[in-house]
Short mmCIF file of C-alpha atoms in Angstrom, two decimals:
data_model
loop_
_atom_site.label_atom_id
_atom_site.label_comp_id
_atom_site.label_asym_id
_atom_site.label_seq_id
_atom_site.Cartn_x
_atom_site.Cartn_y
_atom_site.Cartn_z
CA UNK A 1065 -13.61 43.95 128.57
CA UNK A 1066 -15.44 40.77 127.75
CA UNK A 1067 -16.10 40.55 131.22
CA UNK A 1068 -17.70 43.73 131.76
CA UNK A 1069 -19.57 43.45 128.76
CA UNK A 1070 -21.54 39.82 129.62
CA UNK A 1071 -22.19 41.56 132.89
CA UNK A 1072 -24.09 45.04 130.96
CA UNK A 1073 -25.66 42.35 128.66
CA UNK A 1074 -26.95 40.34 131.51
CA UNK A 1075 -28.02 43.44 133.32
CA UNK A 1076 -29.87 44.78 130.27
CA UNK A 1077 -31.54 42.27 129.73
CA UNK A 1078 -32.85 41.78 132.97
CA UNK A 1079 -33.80 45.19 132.91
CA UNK A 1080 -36.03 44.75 129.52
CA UNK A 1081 -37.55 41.88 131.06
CA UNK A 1082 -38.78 43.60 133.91
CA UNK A 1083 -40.21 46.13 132.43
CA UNK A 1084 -41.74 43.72 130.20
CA UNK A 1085 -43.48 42.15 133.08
CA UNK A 1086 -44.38 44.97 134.61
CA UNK A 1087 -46.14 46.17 131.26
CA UNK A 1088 -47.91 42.45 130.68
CA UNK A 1089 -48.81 42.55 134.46
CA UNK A 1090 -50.81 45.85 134.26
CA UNK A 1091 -51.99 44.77 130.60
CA UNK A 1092 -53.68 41.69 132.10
CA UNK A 1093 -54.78 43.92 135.06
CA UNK A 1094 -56.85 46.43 132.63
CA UNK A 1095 -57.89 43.37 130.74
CA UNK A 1096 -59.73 41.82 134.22
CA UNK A 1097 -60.96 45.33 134.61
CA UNK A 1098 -62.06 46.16 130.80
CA UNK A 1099 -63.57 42.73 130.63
CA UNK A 1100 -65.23 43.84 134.11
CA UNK A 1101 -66.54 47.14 132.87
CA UNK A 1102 -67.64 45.74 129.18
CA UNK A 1103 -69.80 43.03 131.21
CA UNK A 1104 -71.20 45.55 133.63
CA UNK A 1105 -72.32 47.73 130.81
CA UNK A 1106 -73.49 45.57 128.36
CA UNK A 1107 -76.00 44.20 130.92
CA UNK A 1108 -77.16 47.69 131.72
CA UNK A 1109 -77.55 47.82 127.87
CA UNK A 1110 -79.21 45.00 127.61
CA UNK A 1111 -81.53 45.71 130.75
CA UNK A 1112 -82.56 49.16 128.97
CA UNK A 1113 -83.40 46.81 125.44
CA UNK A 1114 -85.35 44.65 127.62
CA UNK A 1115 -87.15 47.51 129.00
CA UNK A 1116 -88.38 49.14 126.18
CA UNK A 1117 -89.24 46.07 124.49
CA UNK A 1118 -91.58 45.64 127.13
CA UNK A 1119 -92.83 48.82 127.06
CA UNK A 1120 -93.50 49.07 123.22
CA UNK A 1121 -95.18 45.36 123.47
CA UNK A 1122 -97.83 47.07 126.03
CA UNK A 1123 -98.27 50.28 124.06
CA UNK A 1124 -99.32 47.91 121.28
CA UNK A 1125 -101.75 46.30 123.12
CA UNK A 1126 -103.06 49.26 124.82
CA UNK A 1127 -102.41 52.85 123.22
CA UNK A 1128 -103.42 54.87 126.12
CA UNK A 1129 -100.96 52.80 128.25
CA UNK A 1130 -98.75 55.48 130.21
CA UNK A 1131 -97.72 53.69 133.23
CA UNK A 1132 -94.33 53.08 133.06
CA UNK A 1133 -91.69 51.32 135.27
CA UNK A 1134 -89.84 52.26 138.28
CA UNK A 1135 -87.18 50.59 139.79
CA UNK A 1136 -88.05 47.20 138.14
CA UNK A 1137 -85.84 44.41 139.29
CA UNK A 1138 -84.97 42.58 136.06
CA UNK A 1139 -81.94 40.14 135.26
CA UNK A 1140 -79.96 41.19 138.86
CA UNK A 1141 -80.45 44.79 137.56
CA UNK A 1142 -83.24 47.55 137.24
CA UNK A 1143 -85.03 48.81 135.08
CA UNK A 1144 -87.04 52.54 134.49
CA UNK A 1145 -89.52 53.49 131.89
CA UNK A 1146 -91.06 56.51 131.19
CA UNK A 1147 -93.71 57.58 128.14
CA UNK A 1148 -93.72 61.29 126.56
CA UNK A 1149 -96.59 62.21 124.89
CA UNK A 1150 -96.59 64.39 121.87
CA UNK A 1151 -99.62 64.75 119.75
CA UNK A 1152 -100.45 61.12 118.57
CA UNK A 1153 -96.64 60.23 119.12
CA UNK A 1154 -95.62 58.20 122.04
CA UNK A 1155 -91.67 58.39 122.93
CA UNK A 1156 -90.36 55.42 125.18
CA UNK A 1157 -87.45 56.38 127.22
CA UNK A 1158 -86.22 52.94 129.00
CA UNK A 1159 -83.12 53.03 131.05
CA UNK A 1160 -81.29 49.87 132.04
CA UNK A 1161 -79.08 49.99 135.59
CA UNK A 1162 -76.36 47.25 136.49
CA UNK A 1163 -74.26 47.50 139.33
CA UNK A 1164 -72.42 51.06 138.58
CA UNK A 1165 -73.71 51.30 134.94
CA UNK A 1166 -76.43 52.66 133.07
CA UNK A 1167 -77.68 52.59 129.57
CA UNK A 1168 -80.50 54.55 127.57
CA UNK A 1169 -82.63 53.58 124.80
CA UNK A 1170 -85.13 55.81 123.75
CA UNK A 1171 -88.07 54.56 121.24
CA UNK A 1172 -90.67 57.02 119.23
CA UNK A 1173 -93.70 55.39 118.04
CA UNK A 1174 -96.60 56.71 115.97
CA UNK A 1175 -99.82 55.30 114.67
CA UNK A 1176 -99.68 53.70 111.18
CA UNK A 1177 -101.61 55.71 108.79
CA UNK A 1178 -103.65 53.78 106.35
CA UNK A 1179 -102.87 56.40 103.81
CA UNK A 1180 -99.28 55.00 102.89
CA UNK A 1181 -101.18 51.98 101.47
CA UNK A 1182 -102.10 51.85 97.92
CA UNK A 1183 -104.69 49.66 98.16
CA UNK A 1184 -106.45 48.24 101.35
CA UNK A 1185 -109.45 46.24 101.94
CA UNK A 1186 -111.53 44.60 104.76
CA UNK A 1187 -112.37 41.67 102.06
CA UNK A 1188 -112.27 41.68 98.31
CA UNK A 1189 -115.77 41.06 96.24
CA UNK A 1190 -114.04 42.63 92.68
CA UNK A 1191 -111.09 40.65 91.85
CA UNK A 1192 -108.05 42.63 90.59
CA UNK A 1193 -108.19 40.79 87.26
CA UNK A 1194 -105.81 41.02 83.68
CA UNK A 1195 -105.09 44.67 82.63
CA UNK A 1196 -104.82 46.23 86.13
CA UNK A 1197 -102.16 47.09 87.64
CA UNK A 1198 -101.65 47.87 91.42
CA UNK A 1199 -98.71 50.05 92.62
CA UNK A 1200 -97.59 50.79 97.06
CA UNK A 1201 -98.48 48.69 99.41
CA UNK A 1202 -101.69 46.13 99.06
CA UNK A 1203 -102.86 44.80 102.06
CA UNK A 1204 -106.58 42.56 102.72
CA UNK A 1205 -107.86 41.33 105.40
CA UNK A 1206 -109.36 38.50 103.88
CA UNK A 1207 -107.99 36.13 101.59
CA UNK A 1208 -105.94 37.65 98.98
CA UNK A 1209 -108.11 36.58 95.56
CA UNK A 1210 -107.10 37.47 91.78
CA UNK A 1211 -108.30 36.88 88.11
CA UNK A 1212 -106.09 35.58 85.50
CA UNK A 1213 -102.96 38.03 85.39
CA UNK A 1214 -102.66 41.73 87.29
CA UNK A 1215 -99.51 43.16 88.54
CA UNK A 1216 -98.76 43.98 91.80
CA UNK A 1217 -95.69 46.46 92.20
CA UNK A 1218 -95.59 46.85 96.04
CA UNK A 1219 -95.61 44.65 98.65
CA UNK A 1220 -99.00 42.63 99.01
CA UNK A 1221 -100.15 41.26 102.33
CA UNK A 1222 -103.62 39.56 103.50
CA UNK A 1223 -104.59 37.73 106.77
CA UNK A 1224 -105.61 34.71 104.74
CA UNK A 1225 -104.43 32.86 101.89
CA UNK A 1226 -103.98 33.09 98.12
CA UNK A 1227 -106.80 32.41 95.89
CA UNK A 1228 -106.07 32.48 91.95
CA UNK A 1229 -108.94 32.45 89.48
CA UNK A 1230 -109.46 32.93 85.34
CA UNK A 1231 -106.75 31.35 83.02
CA UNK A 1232 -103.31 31.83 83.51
CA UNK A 1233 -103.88 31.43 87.03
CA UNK A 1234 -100.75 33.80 86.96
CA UNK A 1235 -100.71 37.16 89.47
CA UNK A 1236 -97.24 39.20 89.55
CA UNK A 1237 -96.54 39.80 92.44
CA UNK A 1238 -93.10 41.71 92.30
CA UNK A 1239 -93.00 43.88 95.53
CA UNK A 1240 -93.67 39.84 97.14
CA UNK A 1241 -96.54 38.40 99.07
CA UNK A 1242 -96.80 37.55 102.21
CA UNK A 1243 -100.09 35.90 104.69
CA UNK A 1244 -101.41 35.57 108.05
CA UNK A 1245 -101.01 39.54 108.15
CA UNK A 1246 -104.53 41.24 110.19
CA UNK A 1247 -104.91 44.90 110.41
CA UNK A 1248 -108.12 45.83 111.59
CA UNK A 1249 -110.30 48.77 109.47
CA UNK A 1250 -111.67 51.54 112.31
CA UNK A 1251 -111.08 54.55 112.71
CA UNK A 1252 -113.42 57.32 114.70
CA UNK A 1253 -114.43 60.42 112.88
CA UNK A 1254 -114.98 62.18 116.35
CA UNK A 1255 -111.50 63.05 116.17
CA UNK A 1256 -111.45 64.49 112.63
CA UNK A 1257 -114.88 66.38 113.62
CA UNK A 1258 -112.87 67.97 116.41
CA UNK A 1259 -110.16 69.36 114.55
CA UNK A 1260 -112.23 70.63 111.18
CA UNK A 1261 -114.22 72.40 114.74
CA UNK A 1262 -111.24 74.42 115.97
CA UNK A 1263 -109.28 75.49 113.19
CA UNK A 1264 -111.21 73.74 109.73
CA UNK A 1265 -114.41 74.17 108.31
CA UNK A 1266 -117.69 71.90 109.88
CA UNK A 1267 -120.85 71.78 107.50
CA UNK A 1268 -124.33 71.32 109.00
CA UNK A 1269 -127.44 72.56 109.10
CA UNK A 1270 -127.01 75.46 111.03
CA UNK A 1271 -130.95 75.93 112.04
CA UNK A 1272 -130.62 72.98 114.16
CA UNK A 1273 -133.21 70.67 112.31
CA UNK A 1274 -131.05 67.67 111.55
CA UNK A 1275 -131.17 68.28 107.95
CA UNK A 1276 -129.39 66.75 105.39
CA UNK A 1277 -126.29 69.20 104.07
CA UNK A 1278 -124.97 67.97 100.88
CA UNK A 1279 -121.45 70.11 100.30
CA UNK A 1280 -120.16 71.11 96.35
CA UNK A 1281 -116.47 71.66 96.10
CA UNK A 1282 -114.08 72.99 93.40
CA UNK A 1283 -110.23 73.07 93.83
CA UNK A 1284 -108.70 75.79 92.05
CA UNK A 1285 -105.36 75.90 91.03
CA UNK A 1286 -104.47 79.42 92.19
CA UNK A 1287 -105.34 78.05 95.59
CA UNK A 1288 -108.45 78.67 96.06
CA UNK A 1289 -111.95 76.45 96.71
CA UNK A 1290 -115.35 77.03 96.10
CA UNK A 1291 -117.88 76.19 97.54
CA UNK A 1292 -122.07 75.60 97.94
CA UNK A 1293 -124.40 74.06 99.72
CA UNK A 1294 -127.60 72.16 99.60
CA UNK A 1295 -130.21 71.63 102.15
CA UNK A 1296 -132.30 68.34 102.78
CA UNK A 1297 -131.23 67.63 98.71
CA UNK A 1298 -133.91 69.34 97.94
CA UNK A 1299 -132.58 70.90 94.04
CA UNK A 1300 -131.20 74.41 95.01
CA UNK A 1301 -127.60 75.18 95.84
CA UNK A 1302 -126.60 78.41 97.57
CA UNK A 1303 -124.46 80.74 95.55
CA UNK A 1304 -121.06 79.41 95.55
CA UNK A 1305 -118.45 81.31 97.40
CA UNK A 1306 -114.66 81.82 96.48
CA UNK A 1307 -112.08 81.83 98.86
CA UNK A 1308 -108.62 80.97 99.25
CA UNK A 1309 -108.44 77.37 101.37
CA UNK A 1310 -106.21 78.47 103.76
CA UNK A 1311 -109.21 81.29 104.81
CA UNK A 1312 -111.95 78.81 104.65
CA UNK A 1313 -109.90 75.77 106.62
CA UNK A 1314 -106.29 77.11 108.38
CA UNK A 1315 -105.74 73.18 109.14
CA UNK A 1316 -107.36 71.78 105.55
CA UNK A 1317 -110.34 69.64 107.43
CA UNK A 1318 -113.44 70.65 105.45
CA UNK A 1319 -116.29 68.13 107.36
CA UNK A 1320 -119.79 67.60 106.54
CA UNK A 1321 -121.63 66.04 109.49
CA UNK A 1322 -124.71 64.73 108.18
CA UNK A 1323 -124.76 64.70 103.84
CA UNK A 1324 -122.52 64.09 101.22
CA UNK A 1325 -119.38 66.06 98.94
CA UNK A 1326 -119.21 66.59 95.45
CA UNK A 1327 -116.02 67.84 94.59
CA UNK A 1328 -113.51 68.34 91.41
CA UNK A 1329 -111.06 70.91 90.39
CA UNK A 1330 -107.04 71.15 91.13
CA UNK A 1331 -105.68 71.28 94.64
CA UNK A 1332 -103.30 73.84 95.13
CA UNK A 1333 -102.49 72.59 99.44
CA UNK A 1334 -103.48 70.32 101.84
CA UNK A 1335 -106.39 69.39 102.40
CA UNK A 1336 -109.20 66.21 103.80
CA UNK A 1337 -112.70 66.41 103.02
CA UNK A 1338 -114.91 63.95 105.12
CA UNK A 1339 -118.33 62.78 104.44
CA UNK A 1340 -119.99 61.77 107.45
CA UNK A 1341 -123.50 60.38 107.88
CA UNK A 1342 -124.51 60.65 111.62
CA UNK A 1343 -126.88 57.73 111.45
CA UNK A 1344 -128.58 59.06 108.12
CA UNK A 1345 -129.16 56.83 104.95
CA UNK A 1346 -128.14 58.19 101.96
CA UNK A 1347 -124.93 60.15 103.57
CA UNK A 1348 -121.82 59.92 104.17
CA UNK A 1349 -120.46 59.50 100.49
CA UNK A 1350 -118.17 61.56 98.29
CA UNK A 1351 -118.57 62.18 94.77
CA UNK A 1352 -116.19 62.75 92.37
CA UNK A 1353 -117.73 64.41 89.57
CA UNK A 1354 -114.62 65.43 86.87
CA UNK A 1355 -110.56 64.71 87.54
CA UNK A 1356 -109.33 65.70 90.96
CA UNK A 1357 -105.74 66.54 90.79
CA UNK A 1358 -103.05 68.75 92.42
CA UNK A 1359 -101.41 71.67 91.19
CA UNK A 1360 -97.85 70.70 91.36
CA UNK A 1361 -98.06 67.09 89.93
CA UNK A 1362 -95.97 64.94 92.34
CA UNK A 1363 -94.08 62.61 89.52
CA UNK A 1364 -92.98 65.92 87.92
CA UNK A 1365 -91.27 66.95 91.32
CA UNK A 1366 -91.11 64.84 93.78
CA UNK A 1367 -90.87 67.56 96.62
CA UNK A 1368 -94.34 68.53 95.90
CA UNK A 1369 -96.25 69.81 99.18
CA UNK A 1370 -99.77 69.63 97.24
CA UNK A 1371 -101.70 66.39 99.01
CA UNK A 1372 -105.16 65.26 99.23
CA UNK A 1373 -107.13 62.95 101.64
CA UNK A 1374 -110.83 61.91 100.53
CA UNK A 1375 -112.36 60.45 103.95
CA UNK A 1376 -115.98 58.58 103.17
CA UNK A 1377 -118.04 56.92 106.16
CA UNK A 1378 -119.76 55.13 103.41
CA UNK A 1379 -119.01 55.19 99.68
CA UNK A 1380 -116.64 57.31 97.25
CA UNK A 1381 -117.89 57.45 93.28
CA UNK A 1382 -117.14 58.96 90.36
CA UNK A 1383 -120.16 60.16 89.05
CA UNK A 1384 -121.89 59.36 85.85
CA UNK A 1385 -122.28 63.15 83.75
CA UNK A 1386 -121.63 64.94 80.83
CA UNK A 1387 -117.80 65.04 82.26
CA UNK A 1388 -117.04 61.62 83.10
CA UNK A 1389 -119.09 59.24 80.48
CA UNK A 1390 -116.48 58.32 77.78
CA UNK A 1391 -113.47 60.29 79.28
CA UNK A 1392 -110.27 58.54 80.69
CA UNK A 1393 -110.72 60.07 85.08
CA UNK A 1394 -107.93 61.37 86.93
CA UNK A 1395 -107.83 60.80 90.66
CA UNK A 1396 -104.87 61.92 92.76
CA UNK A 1397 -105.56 61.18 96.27
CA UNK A 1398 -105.50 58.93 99.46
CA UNK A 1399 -109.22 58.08 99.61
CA UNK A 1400 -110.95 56.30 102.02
CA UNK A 1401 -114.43 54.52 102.79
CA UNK A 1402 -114.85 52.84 106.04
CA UNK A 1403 -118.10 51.01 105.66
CA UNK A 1404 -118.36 50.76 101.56
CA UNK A 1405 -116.33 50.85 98.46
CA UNK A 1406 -114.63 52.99 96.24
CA UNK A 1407 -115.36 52.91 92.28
CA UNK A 1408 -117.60 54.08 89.37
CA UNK A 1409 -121.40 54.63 89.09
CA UNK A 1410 -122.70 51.57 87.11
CA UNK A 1411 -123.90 53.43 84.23
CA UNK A 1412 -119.63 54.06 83.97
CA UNK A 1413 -118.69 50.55 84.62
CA UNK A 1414 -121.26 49.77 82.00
CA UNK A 1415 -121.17 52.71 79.19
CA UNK A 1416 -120.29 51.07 75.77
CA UNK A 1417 -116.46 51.75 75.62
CA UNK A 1418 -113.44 51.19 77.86
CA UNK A 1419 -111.48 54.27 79.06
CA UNK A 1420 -108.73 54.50 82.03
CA UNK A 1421 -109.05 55.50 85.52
CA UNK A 1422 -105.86 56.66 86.35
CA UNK A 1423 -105.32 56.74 90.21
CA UNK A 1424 -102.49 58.74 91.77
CA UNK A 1425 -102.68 57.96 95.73
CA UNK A 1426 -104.62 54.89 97.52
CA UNK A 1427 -107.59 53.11 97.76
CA UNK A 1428 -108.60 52.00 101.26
CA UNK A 1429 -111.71 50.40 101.49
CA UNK A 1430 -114.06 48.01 103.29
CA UNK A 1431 -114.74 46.29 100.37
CA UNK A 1432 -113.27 46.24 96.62
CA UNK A 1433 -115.73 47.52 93.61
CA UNK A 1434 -115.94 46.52 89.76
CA UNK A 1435 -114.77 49.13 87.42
CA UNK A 1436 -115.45 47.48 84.25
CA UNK A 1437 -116.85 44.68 82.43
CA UNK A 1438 -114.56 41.42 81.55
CA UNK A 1439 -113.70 39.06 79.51
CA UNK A 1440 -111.91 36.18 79.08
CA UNK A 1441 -109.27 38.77 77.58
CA UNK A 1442 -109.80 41.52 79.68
CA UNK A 1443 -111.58 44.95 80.28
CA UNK A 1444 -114.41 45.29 77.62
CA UNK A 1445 -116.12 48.54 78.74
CA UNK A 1446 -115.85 50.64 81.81
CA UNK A 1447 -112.92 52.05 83.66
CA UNK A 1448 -109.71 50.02 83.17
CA UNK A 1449 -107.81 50.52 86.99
CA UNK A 1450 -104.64 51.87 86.55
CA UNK A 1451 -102.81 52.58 89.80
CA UNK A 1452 -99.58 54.50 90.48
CA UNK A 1453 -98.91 55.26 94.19
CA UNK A 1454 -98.00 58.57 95.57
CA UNK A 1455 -94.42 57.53 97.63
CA UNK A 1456 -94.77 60.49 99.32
CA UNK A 1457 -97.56 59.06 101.03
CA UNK A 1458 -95.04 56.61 102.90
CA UNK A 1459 -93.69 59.73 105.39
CA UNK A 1460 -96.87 62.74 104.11
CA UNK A 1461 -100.36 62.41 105.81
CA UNK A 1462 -103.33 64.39 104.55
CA UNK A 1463 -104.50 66.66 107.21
CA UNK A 1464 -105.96 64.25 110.28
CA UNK A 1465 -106.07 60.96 108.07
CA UNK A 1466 -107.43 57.95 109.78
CA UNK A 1467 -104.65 56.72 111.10
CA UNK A 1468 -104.87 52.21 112.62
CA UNK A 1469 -105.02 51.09 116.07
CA UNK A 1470 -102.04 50.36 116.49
CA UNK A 1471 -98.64 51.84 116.89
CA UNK A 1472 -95.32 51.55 114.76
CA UNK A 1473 -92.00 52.09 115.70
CA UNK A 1474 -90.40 54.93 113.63
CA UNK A 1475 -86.97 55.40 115.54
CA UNK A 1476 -84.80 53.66 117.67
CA UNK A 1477 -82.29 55.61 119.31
CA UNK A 1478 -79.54 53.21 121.20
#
């Protein structure tokens, strides 16, 4: 029996064993060919990286770049590349080929809209000084200059250095600071003149004389605007006209091509008014005259849809009158002025008592504006800035804001 036994014990055991090796034979066999595949494909994936990396890097370059790859040799693989084009959004679909594999990465760009920046400026000639306080994103393309102690809740960038003045030399930068950052100020109204054209609202002189228009607007909060005119600023408006926005502008452009907008009131919708000066002195500006705000405030509820771009080729103001002078202002807006500033009149910077300018939005500018007299201490008389930035401009755009030259990535799909 012991016999017999030794022998089935023996036997067994061999038995196990070559199982065993058969089972660690194909194991290493599937490793070889897992190791195989995983090498093949993560070349291919690699490949397709490679290739839209090099596709994004022209697109920044060159926006209208379309071109594309075809059978690219690249890193003993190919490569393809294809760009969709969606309204101002460019999709990069970049496929990497090794051997049998083949990966897919597809990339969606858009242009960077200067209206999720709460403050931007070509250079700075006011100095954001003690007692203002700056909210979003602040970005120059200058040297970054301040005065004694302001606060600076978002991110600050500039293309040159910093430059502290006043005493404490102390700025607070707590969204952080960072140089050597250059985004260029352009933008071409042709594009906004276009769109208020096909489905907005285009202001001129419609006898064809080249005259001066000069545009009065009034947000209401039921949703309506109205509206006048003035020709060649010569005194007399035309009677004003009520009418629901949506009637007057279906996309919310309202353009004057040759004058300047006075507007107030409560937004109830979207909407950009743009000031243009076609070559004209004297236009191109945007006035505010009382508070501009919307009807659903947007730090009551967050998911408000109520959003306002204020697009100047030269300067935006808030007007000196019998509704401004000694009154704290309320602005709630992205505005913008490509070749001037955004601020007060002077007779506001300069009246004899200090009041609050309370911006909602951004400020994007070629150049920066006083908005009230200093001392050593502070504001003495004027406008004292305070900013708090709209975070829904970070993902909302007033209708056909000016948007930069170049091109972001928004998504990466792998």
């Amino acid at each position: 029996m012991g016999g017999k036994a030794a022998i089935l014990l023996v036997l067994g055991f061999s038995l196990i064993f070559m199982v065993a090796g058969h089972n660690f034979g194909n194991l290493s066999t599937r490793s070889v060919e897992n190791l195989a595949k995983y090498y093949t494909e993560t070349n291919a994936h690699n490949i397709a990286i490679s290739a839209a990396n090099m596709a994004a890097s022209k697109i920044f370059f060159d926006k209208t770049w379309t071109t594309g790859y075809s059978n690219v040799p690249f890193s003993n693989g190919e490569m393809d590349v294809s760009i969709v084009n969606s309204g101002t959004q460019k999709t990069i679909i970049a496929i990497g080929r090794y051997q049998d594999q083949k990966d897919t990465v597809k990339v969606i760009l858009d242009p960077s809209y200067f209206s999720k920046f709460g403050n931007f400026y070509t250079t700075m000639s006011a100095l954001p000084a003690t007692g203002d306080t700056y909210n979003g994103p602040f970005h120059t393309n200058g040297s970054m200059k301040t005065w004694g102690t302001p606060v600076f809740w978002g991110k600050v960038t500039s293309r040159y250095s910093l430059k502290m003045y006043g005493s404490p030399k102390d700025p607070k930068f707590y969204g952080g600071y960072e140089s050597g950052v250059n985004i260029p100020l352009e933008f071409d109204t042709s594009g906004m003149r276009f769109n208020a054209s096909t489905s907005g609202a285009v202001f001129k002189d419609t006898a064809g004389l080249g005259r001066k228009v000069d545009l009065k607007l009034k947000f209401k909060a039921s949703g309506n605007v109205e509206y006048s005119s003035m020709i060649n600023n010569d005194g007399v408006w035309s009677t004003p006209v009520d009418t629901p926005l949506v009637d007057l502008s279906s996309n919310g452009i309202l353009f004057v091509e040759k004058g300047n907008i006075f507007v107030e009131g409560t937004l109830n919708g979207k909407a950009t008014i743009v000031a243009s000066k076609k070559g004209t002195s004297g236009c191109g500006n945007i006035f505010q005259t009382d508070d501009v705000r919307y009807a659903d405030d947007p730090k009551a509820n967050p998911s408000a849809n109520d959003i306002l771009g204020m697009v100047a080729e030269d300067n935006i103001r808030i007007q000196h009158n019998a509704n401004t002078v000694g009154q704290d202002i309320v602005t709630q807006a992205s505005m913008f002025a490509k070749n001037g500033n955004i601020g007060p009149d002077d007779a506001l910077v300069h009246q004899g008592s200090l009041h609050s300018w309370r911006i909602l939005g951004g400020l994007i500018a070629k150049t920066t504006r006083v908005t009230a007299d200093y001392d050593s201490y502070g504001p003495t008389n004027g406008l004292k800035f305070v900013h708090d930035y709209d975070d829904r401009f970070m993902t909302m755009v007033p209708p056909s804001f000016p948007h930069t030259r170049y091109y972001e990535i928004v998504s990466w799909y792998e």
